[in-house]
CSV table of C-alpha atoms in Angstrom, one decimal:
chain,number,residue,atom,x,y,z
K,1,MET,CA,-29.6,-4.3,-27.6
K,2,LYS,CA,-25.9,-4.6,-27.3
K,3,LEU,CA,-23.6,-1.6,-26.7
K,4,ALA,CA,-19.8,-1.6,-26.5
K,5,ILE,CA,-17.5,1.0,-24.9
K,6,VAL,CA,-14.0,1.3,-26.3
K,7,GLY,CA,-12.0,2.7,-23.4
K,8,GLY,CA,-14.3,1.0,-21.0
K,9,GLY,CA,-11.6,1.0,-18.3
K,10,SER,CA,-11.9,4.8,-18.0
K,11,THR,CA,-13.0,6.2,-14.7
K,12,TYR,CA,-15.7,8.0,-16.7
K,13,THR,CA,-17.4,4.7,-17.4
K,14,PRO,CA,-19.5,4.4,-14.2
K,15,GLU,CA,-21.1,7.7,-15.2
K,16,LEU,CA,-22.3,6.0,-18.4
K,17,VAL,CA,-23.4,2.8,-16.6
K,18,ASP,CA,-25.4,4.8,-14.1
K,19,GLY,CA,-27.0,6.7,-16.9
K,20,PHE,CA,-27.9,3.5,-18.7
K,21,ALA,CA,-29.5,2.2,-15.5
K,22,ARG,CA,-31.5,5.3,-14.7
K,23,LEU,CA,-32.7,5.9,-18.3
K,24,ARG,CA,-33.7,2.3,-19.1
K,25,ASP,CA,-37.1,3.5,-20.4
K,26,THR,CA,-35.2,5.6,-23.0
K,27,LEU,CA,-32.6,3.0,-24.0
K,28,PRO,CA,-33.6,-0.6,-23.5
K,29,LEU,CA,-30.1,-2.1,-23.0
K,30,ASP,CA,-29.6,-5.9,-22.9
K,31,GLU,CA,-25.8,-6.2,-23.0
K,32,LEU,CA,-23.0,-3.8,-22.3
K,33,VAL,CA,-19.4,-4.7,-23.1
K,34,LEU,CA,-16.4,-2.7,-21.7
K,35,ILE,CA,-13.3,-3.0,-23.9
K,36,ASP,CA,-9.9,-1.9,-22.7
K,37,PRO,CA,-6.3,-3.2,-22.9
K,38,ASP,CA,-5.7,-2.3,-19.2
K,39,ALA,CA,-6.8,-5.5,-17.5
K,40,GLU,CA,-6.7,-4.2,-13.9
K,41,ARG,CA,-8.6,-1.0,-14.6
K,42,LEU,CA,-11.1,-3.0,-16.6
K,43,ARG,CA,-11.7,-5.4,-13.8
K,44,LEU,CA,-12.2,-2.7,-11.2
K,45,VAL,CA,-14.5,-0.6,-13.4
K,46,GLY,CA,-16.4,-3.6,-14.7
K,47,ASP,CA,-17.1,-5.0,-11.2
K,48,PHE,CA,-18.2,-1.6,-10.1
K,49,GLY,CA,-20.5,-1.3,-13.1
K,50,LYS,CA,-22.1,-4.6,-12.3
K,51,ARG,CA,-22.9,-3.4,-8.8
K,52,ILE,CA,-24.4,-0.2,-10.1
K,53,LEU,CA,-26.7,-2.1,-12.4
K,54,ALA,CA,-27.6,-4.5,-9.6
K,55,ARG,CA,-28.3,-1.7,-7.2
K,56,GLN,CA,-30.8,-0.2,-9.7
K,57,GLY,CA,-32.3,-3.5,-10.6
K,58,HIS,CA,-31.2,-3.3,-14.3
K,59,PRO,CA,-31.2,-6.7,-16.0
K,60,ALA,CA,-28.5,-5.9,-18.6
K,61,ARG,CA,-25.5,-8.2,-18.7
K,62,LEU,CA,-22.1,-6.4,-18.3
K,63,THR,CA,-19.0,-8.1,-19.6
K,64,VAL,CA,-15.4,-7.0,-20.0
K,65,THR,CA,-12.7,-7.9,-22.6
K,66,ALA,CA,-9.4,-6.8,-24.1
K,67,ASP,CA,-10.5,-8.3,-27.5
K,68,LEU,CA,-11.9,-5.4,-29.5
K,69,ASP,CA,-13.2,-7.6,-32.3
K,70,ALA,CA,-15.1,-9.9,-30.0
K,71,GLY,CA,-16.3,-7.0,-27.9
K,72,VAL,CA,-18.0,-5.1,-30.7
K,73,GLU,CA,-19.4,-8.1,-32.5
K,74,GLY,CA,-23.0,-7.5,-33.2
K,75,ALA,CA,-23.2,-4.2,-31.3
K,76,SER,CA,-25.9,-1.7,-32.2
K,77,ALA,CA,-23.7,1.2,-31.1
K,78,VAL,CA,-20.0,1.6,-30.1
K,79,LEU,CA,-18.9,4.5,-27.9
K,80,LEU,CA,-15.3,5.7,-28.3
K,81,GLN,CA,-13.8,7.3,-25.2
K,82,LEU,CA,-10.1,6.4,-25.4
K,83,ARG,CA,-7.0,8.4,-24.5
K,84,VAL,CA,-3.9,7.4,-26.5
K,85,GLY,CA,-0.9,7.8,-24.2
K,86,GLY,CA,-2.9,8.2,-21.0
K,87,GLN,CA,-2.4,11.0,-18.6
K,88,ALA,CA,1.4,11.0,-19.2
K,89,ALA,CA,0.9,12.1,-22.8
K,90,ARG,CA,-1.7,14.6,-21.6
K,91,HIS,CA,0.9,16.1,-19.3
K,92,THR,CA,3.2,16.8,-22.2
K,93,ASP,CA,0.3,18.2,-24.2
K,94,GLU,CA,-0.4,20.7,-21.4
K,95,THR,CA,3.2,21.7,-20.6
K,96,ILE,CA,5.2,21.8,-23.8
K,97,PRO,CA,3.2,24.8,-25.2
K,98,LEU,CA,3.9,26.8,-22.0
K,99,ASP,CA,7.5,27.0,-22.9
K,100,CYS,CA,6.6,28.7,-26.1
K,101,GLY,CA,4.2,31.2,-24.5
K,102,CYS,CA,1.1,29.3,-25.5
K,103,VAL,CA,-1.7,27.9,-23.3
K,104,GLY,CA,-1.4,24.2,-22.5
K,105,GLN,CA,-4.8,22.4,-22.8
K,106,GLU,CA,-5.6,18.9,-23.9
K,107,THR,CA,-8.2,19.7,-26.5
K,108,THR,CA,-7.4,23.3,-27.5
K,109,GLY,CA,-4.4,24.8,-29.2
K,110,ALA,CA,-1.1,22.9,-29.5
K,111,GLY,CA,-2.0,20.4,-26.9
K,112,GLY,CA,-5.2,19.5,-28.6
K,113,PHE,CA,-3.3,19.1,-31.9
K,114,ALA,CA,-0.8,16.7,-30.3
K,115,LYS,CA,-3.7,14.7,-29.1
K,116,ALA,CA,-5.2,14.6,-32.6
K,117,LEU,CA,-1.9,13.4,-34.1
K,118,ARG,CA,-1.9,10.4,-31.7
K,119,THR,CA,-5.6,9.7,-31.7
K,120,VAL,CA,-6.9,10.0,-35.3
K,121,PRO,CA,-5.0,6.9,-36.7
K,122,THR,CA,-6.0,4.8,-33.7
K,123,VAL,CA,-9.6,5.7,-33.9
K,124,LEU,CA,-9.7,5.0,-37.6
K,125,ASP,CA,-8.2,1.6,-37.1
K,126,ILE,CA,-10.8,0.9,-34.4
K,127,ALA,CA,-13.6,2.1,-36.7
K,128,GLU,CA,-12.5,-0.2,-39.5
K,129,ARG,CA,-12.6,-3.2,-37.2
K,130,VAL,CA,-16.1,-2.2,-35.9
K,131,ALA,CA,-17.2,-2.0,-39.6
K,132,ARG,CA,-16.1,-5.6,-40.1
K,133,HIS,CA,-17.7,-7.0,-36.9
K,134,ALA,CA,-20.7,-4.8,-36.4
K,135,PRO,CA,-21.4,-3.2,-39.9
K,136,ASP,CA,-24.7,-1.7,-38.8
K,137,ALA,CA,-23.3,-0.1,-35.6
K,138,TRP,CA,-23.3,3.6,-35.0
K,139,LEU,CA,-20.0,5.1,-33.7
K,140,VAL,CA,-20.5,7.7,-31.0
K,141,ASP,CA,-17.3,9.7,-30.5
K,142,PHE,CA,-16.6,11.2,-27.1
K,143,THR,CA,-12.8,11.1,-27.7
K,144,ASN,CA,-11.2,14.5,-28.0
K,145,PRO,CA,-10.6,16.5,-30.0
K,146,VAL,CA,-14.2,15.6,-30.9
K,147,GLY,CA,-14.5,17.8,-34.0
K,148,ILE,CA,-11.4,16.6,-35.7
K,149,VAL,CA,-11.9,12.9,-34.8
K,150,THR,CA,-15.5,13.0,-36.0
K,151,ARG,CA,-14.5,14.6,-39.2
K,152,ALA,CA,-11.9,11.8,-39.7
K,153,LEU,CA,-14.5,9.1,-39.1
K,154,LEU,CA,-17.1,10.8,-41.5
K,155,ASP,CA,-14.5,11.3,-44.2
K,156,ALA,CA,-13.6,7.6,-44.0
K,157,GLY,CA,-17.2,6.7,-44.6
K,158,HIS,CA,-18.2,5.6,-41.1
K,159,LYS,CA,-21.6,6.0,-39.4
K,160,ALA,CA,-20.5,8.5,-36.8
K,161,VAL,CA,-21.7,11.3,-34.6
K,162,GLY,CA,-19.5,13.4,-32.2
K,163,LEU,CA,-20.7,14.1,-28.7
K,164,CYS,CA,-19.7,16.6,-26.0
K,165,ASN,CA,-21.2,17.1,-22.6
K,166,VAL,CA,-20.8,20.9,-22.3
K,167,ALA,CA,-24.2,21.8,-23.7
K,168,ARG,CA,-26.0,19.2,-21.7
K,169,GLY,CA,-24.4,20.6,-18.5
K,170,LEU,CA,-25.7,24.1,-19.3
K,171,GLN,CA,-29.2,22.7,-19.9
K,172,HIS,CA,-29.1,21.2,-16.5
K,173,THR,CA,-27.8,24.4,-14.9
K,174,ILE,CA,-30.6,26.5,-16.5
K,175,GLY,CA,-33.1,23.8,-15.7
K,176,ASP,CA,-32.1,23.9,-12.0
K,177,TRP,CA,-32.4,27.7,-12.0
K,178,TYR,CA,-36.0,27.6,-13.4
K,179,GLY,CA,-37.2,24.3,-12.0
K,180,VAL,CA,-37.7,22.6,-15.3
K,181,ASP,CA,-36.3,19.4,-16.8
K,182,ALA,CA,-33.1,19.8,-18.8
K,183,ASP,CA,-34.9,18.4,-21.9
K,184,ARG,CA,-37.2,21.4,-21.9
K,185,VAL,CA,-34.3,23.9,-22.2
K,186,HIS,CA,-33.6,24.4,-25.9
K,187,LEU,CA,-30.2,26.1,-26.6
K,188,ASP,CA,-29.3,28.1,-29.7
K,189,HIS,CA,-25.8,26.6,-29.4
K,190,ILE,CA,-23.6,27.0,-32.5
K,191,GLY,CA,-19.9,26.8,-33.5
K,192,LEU,CA,-17.3,24.1,-33.4
K,193,ASN,CA,-16.6,21.6,-30.7
K,194,HIS,CA,-15.1,23.5,-27.7
K,195,LEU,CA,-15.7,26.8,-29.6
K,196,THR,CA,-19.4,27.6,-29.3
K,197,TRP,CA,-21.7,30.3,-28.2
K,198,VAL,CA,-25.3,30.0,-26.8
K,199,ARG,CA,-27.3,32.9,-28.3
K,200,ARG,CA,-30.7,31.9,-26.9
K,201,ALA,CA,-32.0,29.6,-24.1
K,202,VAL,CA,-35.6,28.9,-24.8
K,203,VAL,CA,-38.1,27.3,-22.3
K,204,GLU,CA,-41.7,27.0,-23.4
K,205,GLY,CA,-41.2,29.4,-26.3
K,206,VAL,CA,-39.5,32.1,-24.1
K,207,ASP,CA,-35.9,33.1,-24.5
K,208,LEU,CA,-34.6,33.3,-20.9
K,209,LEU,CA,-31.0,34.2,-21.8
K,210,PRO,CA,-31.4,38.0,-21.2
K,211,GLU,CA,-33.0,37.3,-17.8
K,212,ILE,CA,-30.3,34.7,-17.0
K,213,LEU,CA,-27.5,37.2,-17.8
K,214,ASP,CA,-29.3,39.7,-15.5
K,215,LYS,CA,-30.2,37.5,-12.6
K,216,HIS,CA,-27.7,34.7,-12.8
K,217,GLY,CA,-24.9,36.5,-14.6
K,218,GLU,CA,-22.3,36.0,-11.9
K,219,ALA,CA,-23.0,32.2,-11.7
K,220,LEU,CA,-23.0,31.9,-15.5
K,221,ALA,CA,-19.7,33.9,-15.7
K,222,ARG,CA,-18.1,31.4,-13.3
K,223,ARG,CA,-19.3,28.6,-15.4
K,224,CYS,CA,-18.0,30.2,-18.6
K,225,ARG,CA,-14.8,31.3,-16.8
K,226,LEU,CA,-15.1,34.8,-18.3
K,227,PRO,CA,-16.0,38.2,-16.9
K,228,VAL,CA,-19.7,38.8,-16.3
K,229,ASP,CA,-19.6,42.2,-17.9
K,230,MET,CA,-18.3,40.7,-21.1
K,231,LEU,CA,-21.1,38.2,-21.2
K,232,ARG,CA,-23.7,40.9,-20.6
K,233,ARG,CA,-22.2,43.2,-23.1
K,234,LEU,CA,-22.2,40.4,-25.8
K,235,GLY,CA,-25.5,38.9,-24.8
K,236,VAL,CA,-24.3,35.3,-25.2
K,237,ALA,CA,-23.0,32.4,-23.1
K,238,PRO,CA,-19.7,31.3,-24.5
K,239,SER,CA,-18.3,27.8,-24.0
K,240,TYR,CA,-15.9,27.9,-21.1
K,241,TYR,CA,-13.2,26.8,-23.6
K,242,LEU,CA,-13.4,30.3,-25.0
K,243,THR,CA,-11.5,31.5,-22.0
K,244,TYR,CA,-8.3,30.2,-23.7
K,245,TYR,CA,-8.9,32.7,-26.5
K,246,TYR,CA,-10.5,35.6,-24.8
K,247,GLY,CA,-8.3,35.4,-21.7
K,248,HIS,CA,-5.2,33.7,-23.1
K,249,ASP,CA,-2.5,35.7,-21.3
K,250,GLU,CA,-4.3,35.4,-17.9
K,251,VAL,CA,-4.7,31.7,-18.3
K,252,LEU,CA,-1.1,31.2,-19.4
K,253,ALA,CA,0.1,33.0,-16.3
K,254,GLU,CA,-2.1,30.8,-14.1
K,255,GLN,CA,-0.9,27.6,-15.8
K,256,ARG,CA,2.8,28.5,-15.5
K,257,GLY,CA,2.4,28.6,-11.7
K,258,ALA,CA,0.2,25.6,-11.3
K,259,GLU,CA,0.2,21.8,-11.4
K,260,SER,CA,-0.9,20.4,-14.8
K,261,ARG,CA,-4.5,19.3,-15.1
K,262,ALA,CA,-3.1,15.9,-16.1
K,263,HIS,CA,-1.4,15.4,-12.8
K,264,ALA,CA,-4.5,16.5,-10.9
K,265,VAL,CA,-6.7,14.1,-12.9
K,266,ALA,CA,-4.2,11.3,-12.4
K,267,ALA,CA,-4.5,11.8,-8.7
K,268,ILE,CA,-8.3,11.8,-8.9
K,269,GLU,CA,-8.2,8.7,-11.0
K,270,ARG,CA,-6.1,6.8,-8.5
K,271,GLU,CA,-8.5,7.7,-5.7
K,272,LEU,CA,-11.5,6.8,-7.8
K,273,LEU,CA,-10.0,3.4,-8.6
K,274,GLU,CA,-9.4,2.8,-4.9
K,275,MET,CA,-13.1,3.6,-4.3
K,276,TYR,CA,-14.2,1.4,-7.2
K,277,ALA,CA,-12.3,-1.5,-5.6
K,278,ASP,CA,-14.6,-1.4,-2.6
K,279,PRO,CA,-17.1,-4.3,-3.0
K,280,ALA,CA,-19.6,-2.4,-0.9
K,281,LEU,CA,-19.7,0.6,-3.3
K,282,ASP,CA,-22.6,0.5,-5.7
K,283,THR,CA,-23.4,4.2,-6.4
K,284,LYS,CA,-21.3,6.9,-8.1
K,285,PRO,CA,-19.0,8.6,-5.7
K,286,ALA,CA,-19.2,12.4,-5.5
K,287,LEU,CA,-15.5,12.6,-6.5
K,288,LEU,CA,-16.4,11.4,-10.0
K,289,GLU,CA,-17.8,14.9,-10.6
K,290,GLN,CA,-14.3,16.3,-10.3
K,291,ARG,CA,-13.1,14.0,-13.1
K,292,GLY,CA,-15.3,15.8,-15.6
K,293,GLY,CA,-17.8,14.4,-18.0
K,294,ALA,CA,-20.9,15.3,-16.0
K,295,TYR,CA,-24.2,14.4,-17.8
K,296,TYR,CA,-22.2,12.6,-20.5
K,297,SER,CA,-24.4,9.6,-19.9
K,298,GLU,CA,-27.6,11.5,-20.5
K,299,ALA,CA,-26.3,13.0,-23.7
K,300,ALA,CA,-25.1,9.5,-24.9
K,301,VAL,CA,-28.4,7.8,-24.0
K,302,ASN,CA,-30.5,10.4,-25.8
K,303,LEU,CA,-28.3,10.3,-28.9
K,304,ILE,CA,-28.1,6.5,-29.1
K,305,ALA,CA,-31.8,6.1,-28.5
K,306,GLY,CA,-32.5,8.6,-31.3
K,307,LEU,CA,-30.1,6.9,-33.7
K,308,LEU,CA,-31.7,3.5,-33.0
K,309,GLU,CA,-35.2,5.0,-32.9
K,310,CYS,CA,-36.0,3.4,-29.6
K,311,ARG,CA,-39.5,3.7,-28.3
K,312,GLY,CA,-38.3,6.0,-25.5
K,313,ALA,CA,-36.3,8.3,-27.7
K,314,LEU,CA,-36.9,12.0,-27.4
K,315,GLN,CA,-39.4,13.1,-30.0
K,316,ASP,CA,-38.9,16.3,-31.9
K,317,VAL,CA,-36.2,17.5,-29.5
K,318,PRO,CA,-33.0,18.7,-31.1
K,319,GLN,CA,-29.8,17.3,-29.7
K,320,ILE,CA,-26.6,19.2,-29.7
K,321,VAL,CA,-24.0,17.0,-31.4
K,322,ASN,CA,-21.0,17.2,-33.8
K,323,VAL,CA,-22.1,16.7,-37.5
K,324,ARG,CA,-21.4,17.8,-41.0
K,325,ASN,CA,-22.0,21.5,-41.6
K,326,ASN,CA,-23.8,21.0,-44.9
K,327,GLY,CA,-24.6,24.7,-45.4
K,328,VAL,CA,-25.7,25.6,-41.9
K,329,LEU,CA,-22.7,28.0,-41.5
K,330,PRO,CA,-22.3,29.2,-45.1
K,331,PHE,CA,-18.8,30.5,-44.7
K,332,LEU,CA,-17.5,27.0,-43.9
K,333,PRO,CA,-17.2,24.0,-46.3
K,334,ASP,CA,-20.1,21.6,-46.3
K,335,SER,CA,-17.7,18.9,-45.2
K,336,ALA,CA,-16.6,20.8,-42.0
K,337,VAL,CA,-17.9,19.4,-38.7
K,338,ILE,CA,-19.8,21.8,-36.5
K,339,GLU,CA,-21.4,21.5,-33.1
K,340,ALA,CA,-25.1,22.5,-33.3
K,341,PRO,CA,-28.6,21.4,-32.6
K,342,ALA,CA,-29.5,18.5,-34.8
K,343,ALA,CA,-32.4,16.2,-35.7
K,344,VAL,CA,-31.5,12.6,-34.8
K,345,ASN,CA,-33.0,9.5,-36.3
K,346,ALA,CA,-32.0,6.2,-37.9
K,347,ARG,CA,-30.5,8.0,-40.9
K,348,GLY,CA,-28.2,9.9,-38.5
K,349,ALA,CA,-27.9,13.4,-37.2
K,350,THR,CA,-28.6,16.4,-39.4
K,351,ALA,CA,-27.7,20.0,-38.2
K,352,LEU,CA,-30.8,22.2,-38.2
K,353,PRO,CA,-30.8,25.6,-39.9
K,354,ALA,CA,-29.3,28.4,-37.8
K,355,ALA,CA,-29.4,32.2,-37.7
K,356,PRO,CA,-26.3,33.8,-39.3
K,357,LEU,CA,-23.4,33.9,-36.9
K,358,ASP,CA,-22.1,37.4,-35.9
K,359,PRO,CA,-18.8,38.3,-37.5
K,360,LEU,CA,-17.2,38.5,-34.1
K,361,TYR,CA,-17.7,34.7,-33.7
K,362,ALA,CA,-17.8,33.7,-37.4
K,363,GLY,CA,-14.2,34.9,-37.9
K,364,LEU,CA,-12.9,32.8,-35.1
K,365,VAL,CA,-14.9,29.8,-36.2
K,366,ALA,CA,-13.6,30.1,-39.8
K,367,HIS,CA,-10.0,30.4,-38.4
K,368,VAL,CA,-10.2,27.4,-36.2
K,369,SER,CA,-12.0,25.3,-38.8
K,370,ALA,CA,-9.2,26.0,-41.3
K,371,TYR,CA,-6.7,24.8,-38.6
K,372,GLU,CA,-8.8,21.7,-38.1
K,373,GLU,CA,-8.6,20.9,-41.8
K,374,LEU,CA,-4.8,21.1,-41.7
K,375,ALA,CA,-4.6,19.3,-38.4
K,376,LEU,CA,-6.5,16.3,-39.8
K,377,GLN,CA,-4.2,16.2,-42.8
K,378,ALA,CA,-1.2,16.1,-40.5
K,379,ALA,CA,-2.8,13.4,-38.4
K,380,LEU,CA,-3.6,11.3,-41.5
K,381,HIS,CA,-0.4,11.7,-43.5
K,382,GLY,CA,2.2,12.9,-41.0
K,383,GLY,CA,5.2,15.0,-41.9
K,384,LEU,CA,6.9,17.8,-39.9
K,385,ASP,CA,5.9,20.4,-42.5
K,386,ARG,CA,2.2,19.5,-42.1
K,387,VAL,CA,2.5,19.7,-38.4
K,388,GLU,CA,4.1,23.1,-38.6
K,389,GLN,CA,1.5,24.4,-41.0
K,390,ALA,CA,-1.3,23.4,-38.8
K,391,LEU,CA,0.2,25.1,-35.8
K,392,LEU,CA,0.9,28.2,-37.8
K,393,ALA,CA,-2.8,28.3,-38.8
K,394,HIS,CA,-4.1,28.1,-35.2
K,395,PRO,CA,-5.1,31.4,-33.8
K,396,LEU,CA,-3.6,30.6,-30.4
K,397,ILE,CA,-0.2,30.1,-32.0
K,398,GLY,CA,0.1,31.7,-35.4
K,399,GLN,CA,3.7,32.8,-35.3
K,400,ALA,CA,6.4,31.2,-37.5
K,401,THR,CA,9.1,30.7,-35.0
K,402,THR,CA,6.7,29.4,-32.3
K,403,ALA,CA,5.0,27.0,-34.8
K,404,ARG,CA,8.4,25.7,-35.9
K,405,THR,CA,9.6,25.2,-32.3
K,406,LEU,CA,6.3,23.6,-31.2
K,407,ALA,CA,6.2,21.3,-34.2
K,408,ALA,CA,9.7,19.9,-33.4
K,409,ASP,CA,9.0,19.6,-29.7
K,410,LEU,CA,5.5,18.0,-30.0
K,411,VAL,CA,6.7,15.4,-32.6
K,412,ALA,CA,9.7,14.5,-30.5
K,413,ALA,CA,7.5,14.0,-27.4
K,414,ASN,CA,5.0,11.9,-29.3
K,415,ARG,CA,7.4,9.9,-31.5
K,416,GLN,CA,6.4,6.6,-30.0
K,417,TYR,CA,2.8,7.2,-31.2
K,418,LEU,CA,3.7,8.5,-34.6
K,419,PRO,CA,5.1,5.8,-37.0
K,420,TRP,CA,6.0,8.4,-39.6
K,421,ALA,CA,8.2,10.2,-37.1
K,422,ARG,CA,10.2,7.1,-36.3
K,423,GLY,CA,11.5,6.5,-39.8
C-alpha cells in the first residue's frame, strides 16, 4: 500500500509517521511519499520520519519529492495538509480582522475565509492531478477550512473525506478519565467543522456526559475554553472553536493585546526543525504537542483503513468525519458538508442518522453553512462583490461597513494568491 502526503514538509508530518508506525496492524503501509516544494524542510522531516520508522521497526519505505505527479502515482490514498502562503499569510488572516473589531482566527470568521480563498483553487488543482495519476486514490483532507475545502472536492466529483482531530482528542481525554480505550468512547458529535457540539459520550451503552460535566466539568471547560456553568447549563460539550462565537468580545480583547498565533507557531516550527535535524532524534519531541494536531495520525489511520477496507480496520465503529449532509440535518441542503459520526467503507463515508439539533445550535449551523456556500462561490469564481457577500453572511461579521472594509483589505493582502484580483 502506498500513501502520499501533500504538504509532507509540515512539522505535523512526524505525528503521522509515528501513527503509521504504531498502528501498523490497522494500516499495512508499504510506501510513504512526502511531497512538498520546500526542499530543506522536506529533507529534515523526511530524514526524521525514516528514523521514526526505523526506531519502531516498520519496514515501509519513505521517500520525498517536490514532484506532485510522480509522488502520487499509484497511491491508494493522498492526504492533503498544505498551507498556501505559510505562516506569513496566516498572520495577516489573524490580524487584519482585529482592526475591524472581529476576531482573528485562521479557520473561523474572516481569517478562515481568507484561507479558503487561497486554498480552494490550489487543492482543486492538486485533486485533478491526483485523479490523473492515481484515479482510485481517496483524498483525505486535513487542510483548513476543512468543511469548505471538502465541499469543493466533493462538488468537483472527487473521492474525498474531510478530517479533523478535535473529536479524536476528546475521545482520548474521556478515555483517560475512565480508563478505557479512545475507540470505545462514542460521541454524539454533530454540526459543521469547527462548529460542533457533543450531546452524548457513550461508553459500553452508558452516556457519561452528565457525570463528566459534574465530576470533570472544570477540566472539560478548560478544554472547551468556555465557562463551566455554561456547559453544565446546556448539558453539552461544545468544540473549543465555539469560544469565538460565545465569547467573541473577550477573545477579541485578548487577541488585541497578544502575539498572533501565527508568530507563536512559526517560532515553534523553527525549534522543531532544529530538533528534527538532530540525527540522534528518532521519537516525537514533546514540543510537537504545542504545534497542534494531536491524535491526527490515529484519526487518519482509522479513516484510511476503513476506506481501503484493510483487515485491521475498525469494525462497526462510527468515525467522526466531514461528509455530505444528505438529510441528516434536515434544515440544511443535502449537498452541505457536515461533521458527524459516519459509517466508513470502500464506498466512502456516510453520515449516520442523528437526533434533531436543538434550535439554539441549529440556527448557528444554518447561518454558518449559508456563509460557507457563499465563501465557496467566492473562492471558485472570485470577485470583490462575492467576497463582500460572504463576509456579510458570516455571523461573526454581518455588518455592511465591516464586510466592505474587510473584503477590500483581505483581497489586497492576498492578491498574489488570487489571480482574479490581479487583473
